[in-house]
Short mmCIF file of C-alpha atoms in Angstrom, two decimals:
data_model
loop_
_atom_site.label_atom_id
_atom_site.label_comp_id
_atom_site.label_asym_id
_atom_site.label_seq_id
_atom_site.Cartn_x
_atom_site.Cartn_y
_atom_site.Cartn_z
CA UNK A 88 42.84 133.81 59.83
CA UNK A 89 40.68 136.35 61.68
CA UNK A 90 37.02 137.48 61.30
CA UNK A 91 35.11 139.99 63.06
CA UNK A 92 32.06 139.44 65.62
CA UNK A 93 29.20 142.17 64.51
CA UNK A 94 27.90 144.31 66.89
CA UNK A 95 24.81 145.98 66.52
CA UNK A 96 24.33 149.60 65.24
CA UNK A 97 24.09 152.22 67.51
CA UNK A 98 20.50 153.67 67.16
CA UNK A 99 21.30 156.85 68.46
CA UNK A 100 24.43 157.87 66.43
CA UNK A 101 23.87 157.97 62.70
CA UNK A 102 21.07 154.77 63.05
CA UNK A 103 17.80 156.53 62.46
CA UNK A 104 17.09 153.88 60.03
CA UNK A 105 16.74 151.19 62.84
CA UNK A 106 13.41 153.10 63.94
CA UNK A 107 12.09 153.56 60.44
CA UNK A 108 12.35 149.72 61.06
CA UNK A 109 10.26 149.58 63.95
CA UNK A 110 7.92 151.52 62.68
CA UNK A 111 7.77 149.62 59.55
CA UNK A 112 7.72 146.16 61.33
CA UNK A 113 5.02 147.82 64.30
CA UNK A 114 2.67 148.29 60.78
CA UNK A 115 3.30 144.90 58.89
CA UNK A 116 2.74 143.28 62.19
CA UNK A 117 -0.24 144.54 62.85
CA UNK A 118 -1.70 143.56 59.43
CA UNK A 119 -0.20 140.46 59.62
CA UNK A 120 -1.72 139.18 62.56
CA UNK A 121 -5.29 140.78 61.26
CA UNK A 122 -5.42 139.41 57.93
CA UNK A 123 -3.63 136.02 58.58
CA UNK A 124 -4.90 135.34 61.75
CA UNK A 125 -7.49 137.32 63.54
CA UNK A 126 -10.08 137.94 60.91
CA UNK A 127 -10.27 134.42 60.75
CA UNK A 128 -12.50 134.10 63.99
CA UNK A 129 -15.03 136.57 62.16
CA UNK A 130 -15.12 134.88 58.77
CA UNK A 131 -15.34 130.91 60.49
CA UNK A 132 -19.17 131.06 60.28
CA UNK A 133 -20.04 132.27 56.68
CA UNK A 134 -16.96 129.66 55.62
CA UNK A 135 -18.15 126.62 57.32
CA UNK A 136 -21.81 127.52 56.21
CA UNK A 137 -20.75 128.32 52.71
CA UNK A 138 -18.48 125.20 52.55
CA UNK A 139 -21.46 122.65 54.36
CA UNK A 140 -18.89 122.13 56.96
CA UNK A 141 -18.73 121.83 60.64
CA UNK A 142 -17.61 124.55 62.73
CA UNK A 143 -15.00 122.30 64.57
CA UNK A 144 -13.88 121.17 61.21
CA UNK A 145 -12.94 124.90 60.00
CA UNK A 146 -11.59 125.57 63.24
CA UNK A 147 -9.16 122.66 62.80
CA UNK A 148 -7.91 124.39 59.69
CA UNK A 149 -7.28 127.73 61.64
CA UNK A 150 -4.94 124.91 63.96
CA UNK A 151 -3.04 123.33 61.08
CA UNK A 152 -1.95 126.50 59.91
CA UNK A 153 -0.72 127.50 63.51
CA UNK A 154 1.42 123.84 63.88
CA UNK A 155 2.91 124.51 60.36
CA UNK A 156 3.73 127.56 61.82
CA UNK A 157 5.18 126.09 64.43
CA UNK A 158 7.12 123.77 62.41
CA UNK A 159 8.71 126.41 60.10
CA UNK A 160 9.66 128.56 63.26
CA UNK A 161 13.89 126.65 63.64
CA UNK A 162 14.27 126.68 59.80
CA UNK A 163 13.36 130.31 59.71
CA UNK A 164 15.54 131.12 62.53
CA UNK A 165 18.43 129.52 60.88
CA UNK A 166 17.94 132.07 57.81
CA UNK A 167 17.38 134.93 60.01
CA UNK A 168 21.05 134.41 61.88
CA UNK A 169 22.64 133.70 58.26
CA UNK A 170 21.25 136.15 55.50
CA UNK A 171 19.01 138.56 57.71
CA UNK A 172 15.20 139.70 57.43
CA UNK A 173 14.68 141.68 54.33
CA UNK A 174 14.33 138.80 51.48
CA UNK A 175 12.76 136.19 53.61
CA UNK A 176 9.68 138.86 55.24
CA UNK A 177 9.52 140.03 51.65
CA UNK A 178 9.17 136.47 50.13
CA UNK A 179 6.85 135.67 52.99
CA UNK A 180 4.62 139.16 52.36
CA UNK A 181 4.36 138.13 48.92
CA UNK A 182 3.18 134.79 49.55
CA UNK A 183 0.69 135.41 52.47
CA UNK A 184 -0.94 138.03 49.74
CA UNK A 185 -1.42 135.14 46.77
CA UNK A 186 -2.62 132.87 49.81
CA UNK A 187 -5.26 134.99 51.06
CA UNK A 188 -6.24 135.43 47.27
CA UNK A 189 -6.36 131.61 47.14
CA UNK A 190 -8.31 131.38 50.45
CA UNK A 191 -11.07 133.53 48.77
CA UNK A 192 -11.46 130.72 46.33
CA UNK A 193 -11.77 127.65 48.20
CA UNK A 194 -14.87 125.28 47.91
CA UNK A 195 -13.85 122.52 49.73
CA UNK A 196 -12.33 121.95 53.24
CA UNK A 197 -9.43 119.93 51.77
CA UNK A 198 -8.67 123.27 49.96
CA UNK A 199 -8.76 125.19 52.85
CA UNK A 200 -6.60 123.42 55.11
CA UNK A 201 -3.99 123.42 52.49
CA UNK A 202 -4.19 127.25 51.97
CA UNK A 203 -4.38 127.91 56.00
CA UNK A 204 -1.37 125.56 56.13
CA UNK A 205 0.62 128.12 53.77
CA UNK A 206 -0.57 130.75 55.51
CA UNK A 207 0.79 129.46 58.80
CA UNK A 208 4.44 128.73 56.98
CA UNK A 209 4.41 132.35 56.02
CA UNK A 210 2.75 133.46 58.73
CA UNK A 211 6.14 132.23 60.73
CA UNK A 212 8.11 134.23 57.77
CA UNK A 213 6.63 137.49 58.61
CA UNK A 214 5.40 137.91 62.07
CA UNK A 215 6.78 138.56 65.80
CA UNK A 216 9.94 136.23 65.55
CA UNK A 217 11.39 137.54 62.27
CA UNK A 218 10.54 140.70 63.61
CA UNK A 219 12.45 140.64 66.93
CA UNK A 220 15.15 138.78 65.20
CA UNK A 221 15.44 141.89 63.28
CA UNK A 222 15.20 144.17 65.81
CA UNK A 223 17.59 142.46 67.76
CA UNK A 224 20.05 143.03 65.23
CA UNK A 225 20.05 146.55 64.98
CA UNK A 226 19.67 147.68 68.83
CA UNK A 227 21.59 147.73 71.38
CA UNK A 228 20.63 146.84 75.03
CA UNK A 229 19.64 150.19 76.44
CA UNK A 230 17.21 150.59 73.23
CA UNK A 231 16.12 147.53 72.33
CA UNK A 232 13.17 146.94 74.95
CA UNK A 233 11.90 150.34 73.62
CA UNK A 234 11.97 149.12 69.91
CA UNK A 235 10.55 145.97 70.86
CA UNK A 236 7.65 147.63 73.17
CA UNK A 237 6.84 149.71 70.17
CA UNK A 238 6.35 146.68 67.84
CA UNK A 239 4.40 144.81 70.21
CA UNK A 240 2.44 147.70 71.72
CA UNK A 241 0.91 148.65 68.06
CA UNK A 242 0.24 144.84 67.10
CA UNK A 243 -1.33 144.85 70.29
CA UNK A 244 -4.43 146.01 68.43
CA UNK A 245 -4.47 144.20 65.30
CA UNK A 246 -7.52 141.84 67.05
CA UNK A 247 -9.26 145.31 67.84
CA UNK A 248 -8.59 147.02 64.29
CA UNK A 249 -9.34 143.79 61.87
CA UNK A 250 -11.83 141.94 63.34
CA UNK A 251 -14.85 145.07 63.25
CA UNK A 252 -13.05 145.70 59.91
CA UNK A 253 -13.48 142.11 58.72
CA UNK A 254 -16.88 142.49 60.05
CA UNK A 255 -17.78 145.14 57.91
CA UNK A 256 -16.21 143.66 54.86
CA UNK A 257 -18.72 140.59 55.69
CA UNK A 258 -21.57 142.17 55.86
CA UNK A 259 -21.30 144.51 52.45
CA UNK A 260 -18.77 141.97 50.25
CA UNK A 261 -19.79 138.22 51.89
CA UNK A 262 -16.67 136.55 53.25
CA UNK A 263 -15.06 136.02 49.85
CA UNK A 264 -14.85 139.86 49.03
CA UNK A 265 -13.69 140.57 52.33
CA UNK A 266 -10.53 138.60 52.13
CA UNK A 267 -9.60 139.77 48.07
CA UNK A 268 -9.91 143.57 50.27
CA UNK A 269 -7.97 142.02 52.82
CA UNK A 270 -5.48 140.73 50.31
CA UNK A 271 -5.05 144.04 48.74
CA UNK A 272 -4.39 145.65 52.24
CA UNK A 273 -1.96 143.25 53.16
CA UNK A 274 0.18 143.55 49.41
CA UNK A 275 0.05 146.82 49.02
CA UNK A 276 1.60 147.50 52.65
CA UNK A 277 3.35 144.67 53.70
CA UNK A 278 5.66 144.06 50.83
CA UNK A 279 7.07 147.56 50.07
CA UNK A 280 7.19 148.04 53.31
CA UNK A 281 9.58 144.64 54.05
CA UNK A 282 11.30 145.22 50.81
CA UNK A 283 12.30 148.75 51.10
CA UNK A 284 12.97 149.19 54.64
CA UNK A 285 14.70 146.04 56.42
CA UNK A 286 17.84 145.52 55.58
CA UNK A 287 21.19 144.31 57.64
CA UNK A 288 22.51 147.22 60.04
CA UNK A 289 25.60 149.21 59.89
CA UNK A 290 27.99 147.06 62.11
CA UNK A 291 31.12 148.71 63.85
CA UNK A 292 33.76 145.51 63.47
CA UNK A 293 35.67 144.44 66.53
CA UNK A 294 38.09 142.17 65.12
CA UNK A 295 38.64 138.90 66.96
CA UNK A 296 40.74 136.45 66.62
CA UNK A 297 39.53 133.18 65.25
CA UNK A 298 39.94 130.54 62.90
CA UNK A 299 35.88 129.69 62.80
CA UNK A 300 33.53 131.45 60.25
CA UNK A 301 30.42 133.24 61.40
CA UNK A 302 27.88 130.33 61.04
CA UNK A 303 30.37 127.96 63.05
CA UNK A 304 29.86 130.28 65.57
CA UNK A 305 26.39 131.11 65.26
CA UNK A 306 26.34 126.66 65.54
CA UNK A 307 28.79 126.87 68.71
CA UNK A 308 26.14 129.31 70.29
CA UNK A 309 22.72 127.62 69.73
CA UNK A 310 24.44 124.44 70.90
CA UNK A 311 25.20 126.22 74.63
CA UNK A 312 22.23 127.60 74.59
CA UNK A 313 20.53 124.19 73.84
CA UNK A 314 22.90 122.53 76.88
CA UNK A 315 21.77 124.98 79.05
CA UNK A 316 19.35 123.64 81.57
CA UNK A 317 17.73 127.28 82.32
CA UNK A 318 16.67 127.39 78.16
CA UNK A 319 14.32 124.17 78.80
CA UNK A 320 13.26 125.59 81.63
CA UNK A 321 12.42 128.72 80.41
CA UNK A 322 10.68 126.61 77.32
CA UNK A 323 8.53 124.51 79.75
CA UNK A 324 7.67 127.73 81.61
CA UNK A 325 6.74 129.32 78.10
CA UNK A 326 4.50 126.02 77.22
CA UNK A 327 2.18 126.01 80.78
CA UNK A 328 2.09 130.01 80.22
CA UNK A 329 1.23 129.46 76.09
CA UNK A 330 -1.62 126.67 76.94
CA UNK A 331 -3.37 129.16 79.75
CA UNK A 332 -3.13 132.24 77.41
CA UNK A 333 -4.31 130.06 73.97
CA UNK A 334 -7.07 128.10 76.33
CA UNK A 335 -8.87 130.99 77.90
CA UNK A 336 -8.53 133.33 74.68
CA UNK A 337 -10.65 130.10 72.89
CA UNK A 338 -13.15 129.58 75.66
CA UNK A 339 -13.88 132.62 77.63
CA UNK A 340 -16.64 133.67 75.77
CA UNK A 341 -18.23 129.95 76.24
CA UNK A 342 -17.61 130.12 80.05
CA UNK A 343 -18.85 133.77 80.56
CA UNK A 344 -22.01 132.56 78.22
CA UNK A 345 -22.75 129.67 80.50
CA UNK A 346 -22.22 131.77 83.96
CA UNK A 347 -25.39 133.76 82.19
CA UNK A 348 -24.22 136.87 80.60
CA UNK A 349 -25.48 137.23 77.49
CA UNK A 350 -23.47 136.58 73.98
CA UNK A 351 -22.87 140.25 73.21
CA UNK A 352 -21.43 140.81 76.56
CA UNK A 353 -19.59 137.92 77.24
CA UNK A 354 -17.60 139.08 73.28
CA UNK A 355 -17.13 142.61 74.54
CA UNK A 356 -15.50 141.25 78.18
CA UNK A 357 -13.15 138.93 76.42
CA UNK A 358 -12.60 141.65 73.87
CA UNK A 359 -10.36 143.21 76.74
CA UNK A 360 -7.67 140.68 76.37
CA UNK A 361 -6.40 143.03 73.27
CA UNK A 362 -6.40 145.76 75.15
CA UNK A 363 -5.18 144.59 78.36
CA UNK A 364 -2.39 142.23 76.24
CA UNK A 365 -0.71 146.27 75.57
CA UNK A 366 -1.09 147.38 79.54
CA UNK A 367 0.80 144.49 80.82
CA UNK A 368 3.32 145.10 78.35
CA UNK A 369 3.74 149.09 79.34
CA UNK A 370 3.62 147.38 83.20
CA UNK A 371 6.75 145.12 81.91
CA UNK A 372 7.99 148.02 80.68
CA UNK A 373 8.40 150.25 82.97
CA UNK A 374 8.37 148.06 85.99
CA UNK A 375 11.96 146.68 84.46
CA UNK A 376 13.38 149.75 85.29
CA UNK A 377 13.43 148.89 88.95
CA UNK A 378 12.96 144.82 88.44
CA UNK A 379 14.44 142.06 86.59
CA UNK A 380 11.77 141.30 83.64
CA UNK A 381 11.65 137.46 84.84
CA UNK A 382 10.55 138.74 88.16
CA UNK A 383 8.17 141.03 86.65
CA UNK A 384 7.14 138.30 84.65
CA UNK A 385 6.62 135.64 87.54
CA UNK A 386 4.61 138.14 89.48
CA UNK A 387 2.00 138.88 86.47
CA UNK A 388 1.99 134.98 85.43
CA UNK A 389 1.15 134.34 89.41
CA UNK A 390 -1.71 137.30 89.13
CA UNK A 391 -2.96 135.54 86.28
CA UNK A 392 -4.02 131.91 88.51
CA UNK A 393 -5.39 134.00 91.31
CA UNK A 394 -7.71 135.65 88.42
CA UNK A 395 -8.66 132.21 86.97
CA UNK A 396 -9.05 130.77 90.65
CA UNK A 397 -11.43 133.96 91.39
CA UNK A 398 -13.61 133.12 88.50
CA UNK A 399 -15.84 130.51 89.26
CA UNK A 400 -16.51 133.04 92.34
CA UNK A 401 -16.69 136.26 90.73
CA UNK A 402 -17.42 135.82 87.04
CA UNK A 403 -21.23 135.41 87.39
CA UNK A 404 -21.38 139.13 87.83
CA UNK A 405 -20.61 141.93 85.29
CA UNK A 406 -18.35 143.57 87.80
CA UNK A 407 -16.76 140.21 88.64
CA UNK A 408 -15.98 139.09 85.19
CA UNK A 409 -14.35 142.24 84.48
CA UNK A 410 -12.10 142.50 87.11
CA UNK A 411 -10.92 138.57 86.47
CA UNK A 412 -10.28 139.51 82.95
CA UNK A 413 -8.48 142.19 83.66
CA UNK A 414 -6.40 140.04 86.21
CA UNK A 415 -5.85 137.69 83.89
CA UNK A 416 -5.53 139.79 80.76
CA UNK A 417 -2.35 141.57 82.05
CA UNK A 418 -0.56 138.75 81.23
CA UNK A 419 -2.03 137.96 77.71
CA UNK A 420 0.83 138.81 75.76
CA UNK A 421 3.60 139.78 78.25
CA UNK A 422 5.70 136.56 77.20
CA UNK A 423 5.96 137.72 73.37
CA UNK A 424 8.20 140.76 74.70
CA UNK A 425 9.89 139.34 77.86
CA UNK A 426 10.96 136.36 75.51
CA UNK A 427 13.22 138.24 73.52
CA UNK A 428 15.01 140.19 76.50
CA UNK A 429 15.46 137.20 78.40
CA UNK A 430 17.26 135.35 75.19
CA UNK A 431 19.15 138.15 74.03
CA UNK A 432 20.26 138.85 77.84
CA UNK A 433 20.92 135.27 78.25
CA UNK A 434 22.62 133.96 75.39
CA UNK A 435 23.28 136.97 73.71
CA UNK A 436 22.82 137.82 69.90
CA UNK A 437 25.26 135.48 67.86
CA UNK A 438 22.41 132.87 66.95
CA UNK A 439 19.42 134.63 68.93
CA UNK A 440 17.21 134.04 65.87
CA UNK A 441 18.11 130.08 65.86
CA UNK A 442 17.23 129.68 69.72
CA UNK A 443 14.15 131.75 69.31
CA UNK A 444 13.17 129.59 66.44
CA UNK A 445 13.96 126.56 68.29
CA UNK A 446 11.76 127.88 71.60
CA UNK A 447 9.31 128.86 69.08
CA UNK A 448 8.61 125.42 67.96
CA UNK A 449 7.29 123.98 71.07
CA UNK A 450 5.61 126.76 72.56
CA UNK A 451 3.45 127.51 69.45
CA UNK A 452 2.49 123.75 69.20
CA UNK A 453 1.24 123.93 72.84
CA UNK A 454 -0.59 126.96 71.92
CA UNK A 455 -2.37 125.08 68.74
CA UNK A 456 -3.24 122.39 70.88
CA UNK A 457 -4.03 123.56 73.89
CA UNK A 458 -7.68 124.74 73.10
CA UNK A 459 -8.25 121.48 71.03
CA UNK A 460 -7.25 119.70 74.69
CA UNK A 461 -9.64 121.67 76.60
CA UNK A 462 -12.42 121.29 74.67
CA UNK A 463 -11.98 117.30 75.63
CA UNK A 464 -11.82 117.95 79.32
CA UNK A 465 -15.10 119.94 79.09
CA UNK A 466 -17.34 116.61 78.65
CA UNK A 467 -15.07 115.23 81.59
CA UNK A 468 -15.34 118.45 84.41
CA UNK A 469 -16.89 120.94 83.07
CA UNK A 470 -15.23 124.41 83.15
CA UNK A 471 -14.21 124.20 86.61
CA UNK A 472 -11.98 121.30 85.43
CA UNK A 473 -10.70 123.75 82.68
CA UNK A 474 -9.93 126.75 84.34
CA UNK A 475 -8.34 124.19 87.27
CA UNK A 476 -6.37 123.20 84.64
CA UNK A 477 -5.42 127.02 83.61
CA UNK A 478 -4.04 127.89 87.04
CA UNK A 479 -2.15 124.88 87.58
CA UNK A 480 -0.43 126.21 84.13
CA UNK A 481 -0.02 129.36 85.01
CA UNK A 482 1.49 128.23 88.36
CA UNK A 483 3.73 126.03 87.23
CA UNK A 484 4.73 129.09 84.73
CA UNK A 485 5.49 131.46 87.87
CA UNK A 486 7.66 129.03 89.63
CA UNK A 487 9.60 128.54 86.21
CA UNK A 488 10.18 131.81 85.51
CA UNK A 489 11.24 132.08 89.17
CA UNK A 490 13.98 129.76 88.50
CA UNK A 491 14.91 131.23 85.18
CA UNK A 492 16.02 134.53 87.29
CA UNK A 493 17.74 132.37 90.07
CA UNK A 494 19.60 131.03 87.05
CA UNK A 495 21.43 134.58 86.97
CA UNK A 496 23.05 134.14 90.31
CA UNK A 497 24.01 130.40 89.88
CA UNK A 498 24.92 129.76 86.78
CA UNK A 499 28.13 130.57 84.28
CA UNK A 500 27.27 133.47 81.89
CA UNK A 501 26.27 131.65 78.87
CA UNK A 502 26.17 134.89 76.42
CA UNK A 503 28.58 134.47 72.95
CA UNK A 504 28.60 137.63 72.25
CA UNK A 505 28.25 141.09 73.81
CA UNK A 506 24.25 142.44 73.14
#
């Protein structure tokens, strides 16, 4: 018995389709990520004072929904490797729509933690990794940083598009209106858009000899992958690196308040992480022209503590708390696109969607509850204690990512299948 190992389309011979993809996913990921995520910073206060509950209680919700995320992220990777994109980001659209409908219709905090847990099950069902996993699929290695650059670089700006949108919705439709508008954004483009345009790529079949069907395989490669020291590695480097990243985007704006800048500016200074989150990603990009990406990667990650370690220095002046954001912001979201080069380089494509699932898991927990953390060491130390605790994080994530390139030289090559 034989069966064939898929490789992915060629984008650039009769695979135009693969970019109406990108731009497709680029869109639906930027809406995504507004609606289902960032807006919900701008609509915490009317909801916690229309509800007659606590701030921190609201916020917990916003957490739940990012641990059920978290949860769903192996299950969905599973389904990605075995039936594709198309029906699951279409089932997920679908549901993150009715959800935000729901959310505008909650009067009690029980009811909004169980809608903001929903939304953080489909959030995993329509986001970055179903994206990539997609992507992944239909590029080959020469194109695929590209495709995923162009994703990431347009979601880059979902914070900086939805949350002066939400805003506005706020202040002329009160927080309830502004999420059955957001609803109706997110329907009307999201699901056609998942529906109509993913779908499986073209494969050209190189038939190998085997007696094992695809999903034995796709089980043979997640289990290397899992043996493979570097992956843990690479997952505890993720975790330090997810912790800094989730802790400072939570509590800048309280540490630039307390070194004396006023409210307005400290929000417009850590407003730059957006923007800055899309410039270390064009660095990444074009720097891995010359440089492996998990060098790249160390260097920015190892830019990022001597930003935090400047702080408590620099940050009591305008000038100074710029340039430390900056420093620091260049790494905001480099790990969302390195990830996916280093796995698909790694352990190549057969099950990429189950070992990004299953180095999802962890890494968004520690992102959930790495703010929650901080906020108990700021009783204990103050924010000196917190941003100590930053570097050391991003430290420890320089050194592993370090090792995660040396793993190149010393190590068997662990890829299933050619990218």
């Amino acid at each position: 018995m034989t069966t064939s190992t898929m490789a992915p389309a060629d984008p650039t011979v009769g695979g135009r389709h693969g970019w109406r993809i990108v731009a497709a996913l680029a869109i639906t990921s930027t809406i995504g990520y507004g609606t289902l995520y960032y807006a919900y910073a701008v609509l915490l206060g009317p909801m916690a004072a229309s509800l007659g509950a606590s701030t921190t209680a609201v916020t917990g919700a916003l957490t739940a929904s990012v641990l059920a995320g978290a949860l769903m992220a192996i299950p969905v990777g599973r389904w990605l490797d075995r039936h594709g994109g198309r029906a699951l980001m279409t089932t997920g659209s679908i549901t993150a729509t009715a959800l935000l409908i729901a959310w505008s219709q909650v009067h009690t905090v029980g009811q909004l933690y169980a809608v903001m847990v929903g939304i953080g099950i489909t959030g995993a069902m329509v986001l970055y990794e179903p994206a990539f996993a997609v992507i992944v699929s239909w590029f080959t290695p020469d194109r695929r940083p590209t495709a995923l650059l162009a994703v990431t670089v347009v979601a880059g700006f979902a914070s900086t598009i939805f949350m002066p949108l939400t805003g506005l919705l706020v202040a002329q439709l009160g927080w309830r209106g502004a999420l059955l508008t957001l609803a109706a954004v997110h329907g009307v483009v999201t699901v056609p858009l998942h529906a109509l345009t993913i779908r499986k790529p073209s494969h050209v079949k190189t038939p190998i000899p085997t007696a094992r069907p695809d999903h034995t395989l796709r089980r043979i490669a997640a289990r290397a992958a899992m043996r493979d020291p570097r992956f843990w590695i690479l997952a505890g480097t993720l975790i330090a690196h997810g912790a800094a990243t989730s802790t400072i985007g939570v509590h800048l704006v309280g540490y630039l308040t307390s070194r004396g800048h006023p409210a307005t500016c400290a929000a417009t200074v850590a407003g730059l992480l957006g923007i800055l989150s899309v410039t270390g990603r064009l660095v990444l990009t074009g720097a891995r022209r010359r440089l492996p990406v998990t060098t790249i990667v160390a260097a920015v990650f190892a830019i990022q503590a001597a930003a935090v370690v400047a702080m408590p220095v620099a940050a009591g002046s305008l000038a100074g708390a710029i340039i430390t954001v900056t420093g620091f912001g260049l790494g905001f979201g480099i790990a969302s696109l390195a990830t996916p080069a280093i796995l698909a380089d790694r352990y190549g494509t057969t099950a990429y969607a189950t070992v990004a699932g299953r180095l999802a898991a962890p890494v968004t927990t520690a992102k959930a509850a790495a703010p929650l953390i901080a906020a108990t060491l700021l009783p204990l130390g103050g924010y000196h204690l917190l941003l100590a605790a930053v570097t050391v994080a991003c430290l420890l994530a320089s050194v592993g990512m370090r090792a995660v390139a040396e793993s190149r030289t010393d190590s068997g090559d662990h890829r299933n299948q050619p990218a």
